Amino acid sequence: MARLIDDLLSLSRLEMKPYLPPDAKVDLRLVVGDVIASLAPLAADTGVTVERQLGDAPLIVHGDRDELFQVFENLLENACKYGQSGGKVVVSVRRPEGEGQREVAVGFRDFGPGIAAEHIPRITERFYRVDVEASRGHKGTGLGLAIVKHILTRHNARLAIKSEVGKGSEFTVYLPLGARTP
């Protein structure tokens, strides 16, 4: 119940300030590394190995470190919980490829059961659950991806979801690289 209240309050605060862009400089590699470290016990408990592909150079974006931490924490936690049957989660931070590309991609790839295509458009809705019974077993509130969506909107970022039943899922956050959000 306390987690549900915390998530509802967090979502409410985010909804009150969706167009106030954060302007601090954040190194995504450091934030993602901190998230991986903080969720190491969960990964161990669920039997998941987290593989890092973070690169060597800093990747600076304008953002709110705590909010981005919350986004990445939610995505990694979901990958560990719902993709645990795959035994591995790959976390990657990728620089933009090609001339003129100004987005950095942060991906969370699991090798679990995957998500059927009909659920993907609704997965960031409040309280939406792909599998109600499985979700109850993982003690989620059904608000995590809705919170992710609101934080990313505030950061002028986007979330891409790719999944295939039986092969796993990948959630990728695309953030503007180095440029101040509008």
PDB file of C-alpha atoms in Angstrom:
ATOM      1  CA  MET A   1       0.000   0.000   0.000  1.00  0.00           C
ATOM      2  CA  ALA A   2       2.860   2.390   0.847  1.00  0.00           C
ATOM      3  CA  ARG A   3       4.466   1.757  -2.540  1.00  0.00           C
ATOM      4  CA  LEU A   4       1.175   2.484  -4.306  1.00  0.00           C
ATOM      5  CA  ILE A   5       0.793   5.767  -2.412  1.00  0.00           C
ATOM      6  CA  ASP A   6       4.397   6.746  -3.208  1.00  0.00           C
ATOM      7  CA  ASP A   7       3.875   5.988  -6.908  1.00  0.00           C
ATOM      8  CA  LEU A   8       0.599   7.941  -7.019  1.00  0.00           C
ATOM      9  CA  LEU A   9       2.255  10.950  -5.354  1.00  0.00           C
ATOM     10  CA  SER A  10       5.195  10.743  -7.737  1.00  0.00           C
ATOM     11  CA  LEU A  11       2.895  10.604 -10.748  1.00  0.00           C
ATOM     12  CA  SER A  12       0.854  13.522  -9.425  1.00  0.00           C
ATOM     13  CA  ARG A  13       3.981  15.677  -8.958  1.00  0.00           C
ATOM     14  CA  LEU A  14       5.143  14.854 -12.490  1.00  0.00           C
ATOM     15  CA  GLU A  15       1.784  15.755 -13.977  1.00  0.00           C
ATOM     16  CA  MET A  16       1.928  19.182 -12.341  1.00  0.00           C
ATOM     17  CA  LYS A  17       5.220  20.077 -14.029  1.00  0.00           C
ATOM     18  CA  PRO A  18       5.309  18.355 -17.449  1.00  0.00           C
ATOM     19  CA  TYR A  19       6.542  21.394 -19.350  1.00  0.00           C
ATOM     20  CA  LEU A  20       9.229  22.568 -16.950  1.00  0.00           C
ATOM     21  CA  PRO A  21      12.348  21.168 -18.606  1.00  0.00           C
ATOM     22  CA  PRO A  22      15.177  20.085 -16.345  1.00  0.00           C
ATOM     23  CA  ASP A  23      18.474  21.853 -17.024  1.00  0.00           C
ATOM     24  CA  ALA A  24      21.158  20.130 -14.947  1.00  0.00           C
ATOM     25  CA  LYS A  25      23.900  18.216 -16.771  1.00  0.00           C
ATOM     26  CA  VAL A  26      23.810  14.469 -16.233  1.00  0.00           C
ATOM     27  CA  ASP A  27      26.239  11.747 -17.359  1.00  0.00           C
ATOM     28  CA  LEU A  28      23.954   8.892 -18.396  1.00  0.00           C
ATOM     29  CA  ARG A  29      26.700   6.293 -18.013  1.00  0.00           C
ATOM     30  CA  LEU A  30      27.101   7.151 -14.330  1.00  0.00           C
ATOM     31  CA  VAL A  31      23.356   7.145 -13.653  1.00  0.00           C
ATOM     32  CA  VAL A  32      22.864   3.796 -15.395  1.00  0.00           C
ATOM     33  CA  GLY A  33      25.864   2.348 -13.544  1.00  0.00           C
ATOM     34  CA  ASP A  34      24.375   3.485 -10.220  1.00  0.00           C
ATOM     35  CA  VAL A  35      21.024   1.903 -11.120  1.00  0.00           C
ATOM     36  CA  ILE A  36      22.698  -1.408 -11.967  1.00  0.00           C
ATOM     37  CA  ALA A  37      24.567  -1.334  -8.647  1.00  0.00           C
ATOM     38  CA  SER A  38      21.428  -0.516  -6.657  1.00  0.00           C
ATOM     39  CA  LEU A  39      19.475  -3.381  -8.255  1.00  0.00           C
ATOM     40  CA  ALA A  40      22.253  -5.981  -8.003  1.00  0.00           C
ATOM     41  CA  PRO A  41      20.492  -7.705  -5.054  1.00  0.00           C
ATOM     42  CA  LEU A  42      17.226  -7.960  -7.038  1.00  0.00           C
ATOM     43  CA  ALA A  43      19.073  -9.356 -10.056  1.00  0.00           C
ATOM     44  CA  ALA A  44      20.765 -11.936  -7.819  1.00  0.00           C
ATOM     45  CA  ASP A  45      17.464 -12.862  -6.138  1.00  0.00           C
ATOM     46  CA  THR A  46      15.759 -13.379  -9.506  1.00  0.00           C
ATOM     47  CA  GLY A  47      18.701 -15.310 -10.977  1.00  0.00           C
ATOM     48  CA  VAL A  48      19.406 -12.668 -13.616  1.00  0.00           C
ATOM     49  CA  THR A  49      22.859 -11.659 -14.823  1.00  0.00           C
ATOM     50  CA  VAL A  50      23.069  -7.997 -15.848  1.00  0.00           C
ATOM     51  CA  GLU A  51      25.418  -7.428 -18.761  1.00  0.00           C
ATOM     52  CA  ARG A  52      26.730  -3.854 -19.117  1.00  0.00           C
ATOM     53  CA  GLN A  53      27.430  -2.187 -22.445  1.00  0.00           C
ATOM     54  CA  LEU A  54      28.009   1.371 -21.242  1.00  0.00           C
ATOM     55  CA  GLY A  55      30.992   2.513 -23.293  1.00  0.00           C
ATOM     56  CA  ASP A  56      33.972   4.482 -22.019  1.00  0.00           C
ATOM     57  CA  ALA A  57      33.243   8.151 -22.659  1.00  0.00           C
ATOM     58  CA  PRO A  58      30.774  10.341 -20.746  1.00  0.00           C
ATOM     59  CA  LEU A  59      27.376  10.916 -22.371  1.00  0.00           C
ATOM     60  CA  ILE A  60      26.028  14.213 -21.099  1.00  0.00           C
ATOM     61  CA  VAL A  61      22.378  15.203 -21.364  1.00  0.00           C
ATOM     62  CA  HIS A  62      20.353  17.942 -19.723  1.00  0.00           C
ATOM     63  CA  GLY A  63      18.066  16.371 -17.190  1.00  0.00           C
ATOM     64  CA  ASP A  64      17.106  15.669 -13.622  1.00  0.00           C
ATOM     65  CA  ARG A  65      19.402  12.956 -12.267  1.00  0.00           C
ATOM     66  CA  ASP A  66      16.869  11.622  -9.746  1.00  0.00           C
ATOM     67  CA  GLU A  67      14.097  11.403 -12.331  1.00  0.00           C
ATOM     68  CA  LEU A  68      16.339   9.656 -14.862  1.00  0.00           C
ATOM     69  CA  PHE A  69      17.487   7.286 -12.116  1.00  0.00           C
ATOM     70  CA  GLN A  70      13.809   6.496 -11.467  1.00  0.00           C
ATOM     71  CA  VAL A  71      13.209   5.796 -15.182  1.00  0.00           C
ATOM     72  CA  PHE A  72      16.186   3.466 -15.521  1.00  0.00           C
ATOM     73  CA  GLU A  73      15.508   1.804 -12.170  1.00  0.00           C
ATOM     74  CA  ASN A  74      11.950   1.020 -13.221  1.00  0.00           C
ATOM     75  CA  LEU A  75      13.017  -0.390 -16.589  1.00  0.00           C
ATOM     76  CA  LEU A  76      15.793  -2.541 -15.127  1.00  0.00           C
ATOM     77  CA  GLU A  77      13.577  -3.750 -12.290  1.00  0.00           C
ATOM     78  CA  ASN A  78      10.891  -4.774 -14.801  1.00  0.00           C
ATOM     79  CA  ALA A  79      13.470  -6.520 -16.990  1.00  0.00           C
ATOM     80  CA  CYS A  80      14.740  -8.507 -13.995  1.00  0.00           C
ATOM     81  CA  LYS A  81      11.273  -9.409 -12.701  1.00  0.00           C
ATOM     82  CA  TYR A  82       9.397 -10.132 -15.915  1.00  0.00           C
ATOM     83  CA  GLY A  83      12.316 -11.403 -17.988  1.00  0.00           C
ATOM     84  CA  GLN A  84      13.922 -13.549 -15.309  1.00  0.00           C
ATOM     85  CA  SER A  85      13.225 -16.780 -17.166  1.00  0.00           C
ATOM     86  CA  GLY A  86      15.753 -15.614 -19.772  1.00  0.00           C
ATOM     87  CA  GLY A  87      18.470 -15.410 -17.105  1.00  0.00           C
ATOM     88  CA  LYS A  88      20.089 -12.297 -18.553  1.00  0.00           C
ATOM     89  CA  VAL A  89      19.421  -8.594 -19.046  1.00  0.00           C
ATOM     90  CA  VAL A  90      21.589  -6.452 -21.321  1.00  0.00           C
ATOM     91  CA  VAL A  91      21.815  -2.779 -20.379  1.00  0.00           C
ATOM     92  CA  SER A  92      23.319  -0.568 -23.054  1.00  0.00           C
ATOM     93  CA  VAL A  93      24.119   3.107 -23.489  1.00  0.00           C
ATOM     94  CA  ARG A  94      24.644   3.917 -27.165  1.00  0.00           C
ATOM     95  CA  ARG A  95      25.925   7.090 -28.760  1.00  0.00           C
ATOM     96  CA  PRO A  96      24.090   8.461 -31.784  1.00  0.00           C
ATOM     97  CA  GLU A  97      25.153   6.916 -35.075  1.00  0.00           C
ATOM     98  CA  GLY A  98      25.414   8.916 -38.277  1.00  0.00           C
ATOM     99  CA  GLU A  99      25.813  12.570 -39.092  1.00  0.00           C
ATOM    100  CA  GLY A 100      23.260  14.850 -37.471  1.00  0.00           C
ATOM    101  CA  GLN A 101      21.964  12.291 -34.988  1.00  0.00           C
ATOM    102  CA  ARG A 102      21.477  13.995 -31.615  1.00  0.00           C
ATOM    103  CA  GLU A 103      19.928  11.272 -29.448  1.00  0.00           C
ATOM    104  CA  VAL A 104      21.524   8.836 -27.059  1.00  0.00           C
ATOM    105  CA  ALA A 105      19.826   5.462 -26.547  1.00  0.00           C
ATOM    106  CA  VAL A 106      19.639   3.642 -23.217  1.00  0.00           C
ATOM    107  CA  GLY A 107      18.351   0.092 -23.700  1.00  0.00           C
ATOM    108  CA  PHE A 108      17.139  -2.635 -21.360  1.00  0.00           C
ATOM    109  CA  ARG A 109      16.886  -6.002 -23.122  1.00  0.00           C
ATOM    110  CA  ASP A 110      15.587  -9.143 -21.462  1.00  0.00           C
ATOM    111  CA  PHE A 111      15.275 -12.644 -22.866  1.00  0.00           C
ATOM    112  CA  GLY A 112      12.094 -13.666 -21.063  1.00  0.00           C
ATOM    113  CA  PRO A 113       8.617 -14.488 -22.346  1.00  0.00           C
ATOM    114  CA  GLY A 114       8.102 -11.226 -24.233  1.00  0.00           C
ATOM    115  CA  ILE A 115       4.933  -9.180 -24.649  1.00  0.00           C
ATOM    116  CA  ALA A 116       2.242  -9.806 -27.238  1.00  0.00           C
ATOM    117  CA  ALA A 117       1.936  -7.003 -29.822  1.00  0.00           C
ATOM    118  CA  GLU A 118      -1.613  -6.071 -28.804  1.00  0.00           C
ATOM    119  CA  HIS A 119      -0.434  -5.036 -25.320  1.00  0.00           C
ATOM    120  CA  ILE A 120       2.445  -2.759 -26.352  1.00  0.00           C
ATOM    121  CA  PRO A 121       0.368   0.359 -27.229  1.00  0.00           C
ATOM    122  CA  ARG A 122      -1.263   0.314 -23.771  1.00  0.00           C
ATOM    123  CA  ILE A 123       1.645  -0.753 -21.589  1.00  0.00           C
ATOM    124  CA  THR A 124       2.435   2.788 -20.338  1.00  0.00           C
ATOM    125  CA  GLU A 125      -1.149   3.400 -19.177  1.00  0.00           C
ATOM    126  CA  ARG A 126      -1.830   3.610 -15.465  1.00  0.00           C
ATOM    127  CA  PHE A 127      -2.639   0.250 -13.883  1.00  0.00           C
ATOM    128  CA  TYR A 128      -2.477  -1.590 -17.220  1.00  0.00           C
ATOM    129  CA  ARG A 129      -1.151  -5.110 -16.817  1.00  0.00           C
ATOM    130  CA  VAL A 130      -0.257  -7.605 -19.511  1.00  0.00           C
ATOM    131  CA  ASP A 131      -0.708 -10.546 -17.135  1.00  0.00           C
ATOM    132  CA  VAL A 132      -2.597  -9.667 -13.955  1.00  0.00           C
ATOM    133  CA  GLU A 133      -1.612 -12.829 -12.077  1.00  0.00           C
ATOM    134  CA  ALA A 134       2.097 -12.532 -12.905  1.00  0.00           C
ATOM    135  CA  SER A 135       2.077  -8.833 -11.977  1.00  0.00           C
ATOM    136  CA  ARG A 136       0.570  -9.541  -8.570  1.00  0.00           C
ATOM    137  CA  GLY A 137       3.324 -12.058  -7.915  1.00  0.00           C
ATOM    138  CA  HIS A 138       5.937  -9.351  -8.588  1.00  0.00           C
ATOM    139  CA  LYS A 139       4.243  -6.836  -6.256  1.00  0.00           C
ATOM    140  CA  GLY A 140       4.106  -3.998  -8.779  1.00  0.00           C
ATOM    141  CA  THR A 141       1.701  -1.081  -8.532  1.00  0.00           C
ATOM    142  CA  GLY A 142       0.870  -0.807 -12.230  1.00  0.00           C
ATOM    143  CA  LEU A 143       2.153   2.783 -12.283  1.00  0.00           C
ATOM    144  CA  GLY A 144       5.844   2.342 -13.078  1.00  0.00           C
ATOM    145  CA  LEU A 145       5.681   2.719 -16.850  1.00  0.00           C
ATOM    146  CA  ALA A 146       3.172   5.584 -16.573  1.00  0.00           C
ATOM    147  CA  ILE A 147       5.710   7.389 -14.373  1.00  0.00           C
ATOM    148  CA  VAL A 148       8.441   6.600 -16.913  1.00  0.00           C
ATOM    149  CA  LYS A 149       6.318   8.095 -19.702  1.00  0.00           C
ATOM    150  CA  HIS A 150       5.719  11.341 -17.769  1.00  0.00           C
ATOM    151  CA  ILE A 151       9.381  11.758 -16.826  1.00  0.00           C
ATOM    152  CA  LEU A 152      10.458  11.198 -20.416  1.00  0.00           C
ATOM    153  CA  THR A 153       7.931  13.739 -21.680  1.00  0.00           C
ATOM    154  CA  ARG A 154       9.419  16.298 -19.291  1.00  0.00           C
ATOM    155  CA  HIS A 155      12.900  15.471 -20.661  1.00  0.00           C
ATOM    156  CA  ASN A 156      11.787  15.782 -24.293  1.00  0.00           C
ATOM    157  CA  ALA A 157      12.623  12.084 -24.620  1.00  0.00           C
ATOM    158  CA  ARG A 158      10.796   9.018 -25.862  1.00  0.00           C
ATOM    159  CA  LEU A 159      10.404   5.327 -25.086  1.00  0.00           C
ATOM    160  CA  ALA A 160      10.493   2.634 -27.770  1.00  0.00           C
ATOM    161  CA  ILE A 161       9.279  -0.870 -26.952  1.00  0.00           C
ATOM    162  CA  LYS A 162      10.137  -3.924 -29.035  1.00  0.00           C
ATOM    163  CA  SER A 163       9.031  -7.369 -28.017  1.00  0.00           C
ATOM    164  CA  GLU A 164       8.425 -10.786 -29.456  1.00  0.00           C
ATOM    165  CA  VAL A 165       6.594 -13.510 -27.576  1.00  0.00           C
ATOM    166  CA  GLY A 166       9.059 -16.195 -26.555  1.00  0.00           C
ATOM    167  CA  LYS A 167      12.117 -14.057 -27.325  1.00  0.00           C
ATOM    168  CA  GLY A 168      12.019 -11.214 -24.807  1.00  0.00           C
ATOM    169  CA  SER A 169      11.592  -7.462 -24.779  1.00  0.00           C
ATOM    170  CA  GLU A 170      13.677  -4.342 -25.219  1.00  0.00           C
ATOM    171  CA  PHE A 171      12.736  -0.972 -23.757  1.00  0.00           C
ATOM    172  CA  THR A 172      14.853   1.851 -25.165  1.00  0.00           C
ATOM    173  CA  VAL A 173      14.905   5.441 -23.928  1.00  0.00           C
ATOM    174  CA  TYR A 174      15.987   8.078 -26.467  1.00  0.00           C
ATOM    175  CA  LEU A 175      17.243  11.337 -24.936  1.00  0.00           C
ATOM    176  CA  PRO A 176      18.514  14.471 -26.688  1.00  0.00           C
ATOM    177  CA  LEU A 177      22.305  14.479 -26.417  1.00  0.00           C
ATOM    178  CA  GLY A 178      23.932  17.568 -24.953  1.00  0.00           C
ATOM    179  CA  ALA A 179      21.257  19.999 -26.116  1.00  0.00           C
ATOM    180  CA  ARG A 180      19.056  21.844 -23.656  1.00  0.00           C
ATOM    181  CA  THR A 181      15.484  20.565 -23.782  1.00  0.00           C
ATOM    182  CA  PRO A 182      12.948  23.146 -24.994  1.00  0.00           C
TER     183      PRO A 182
END
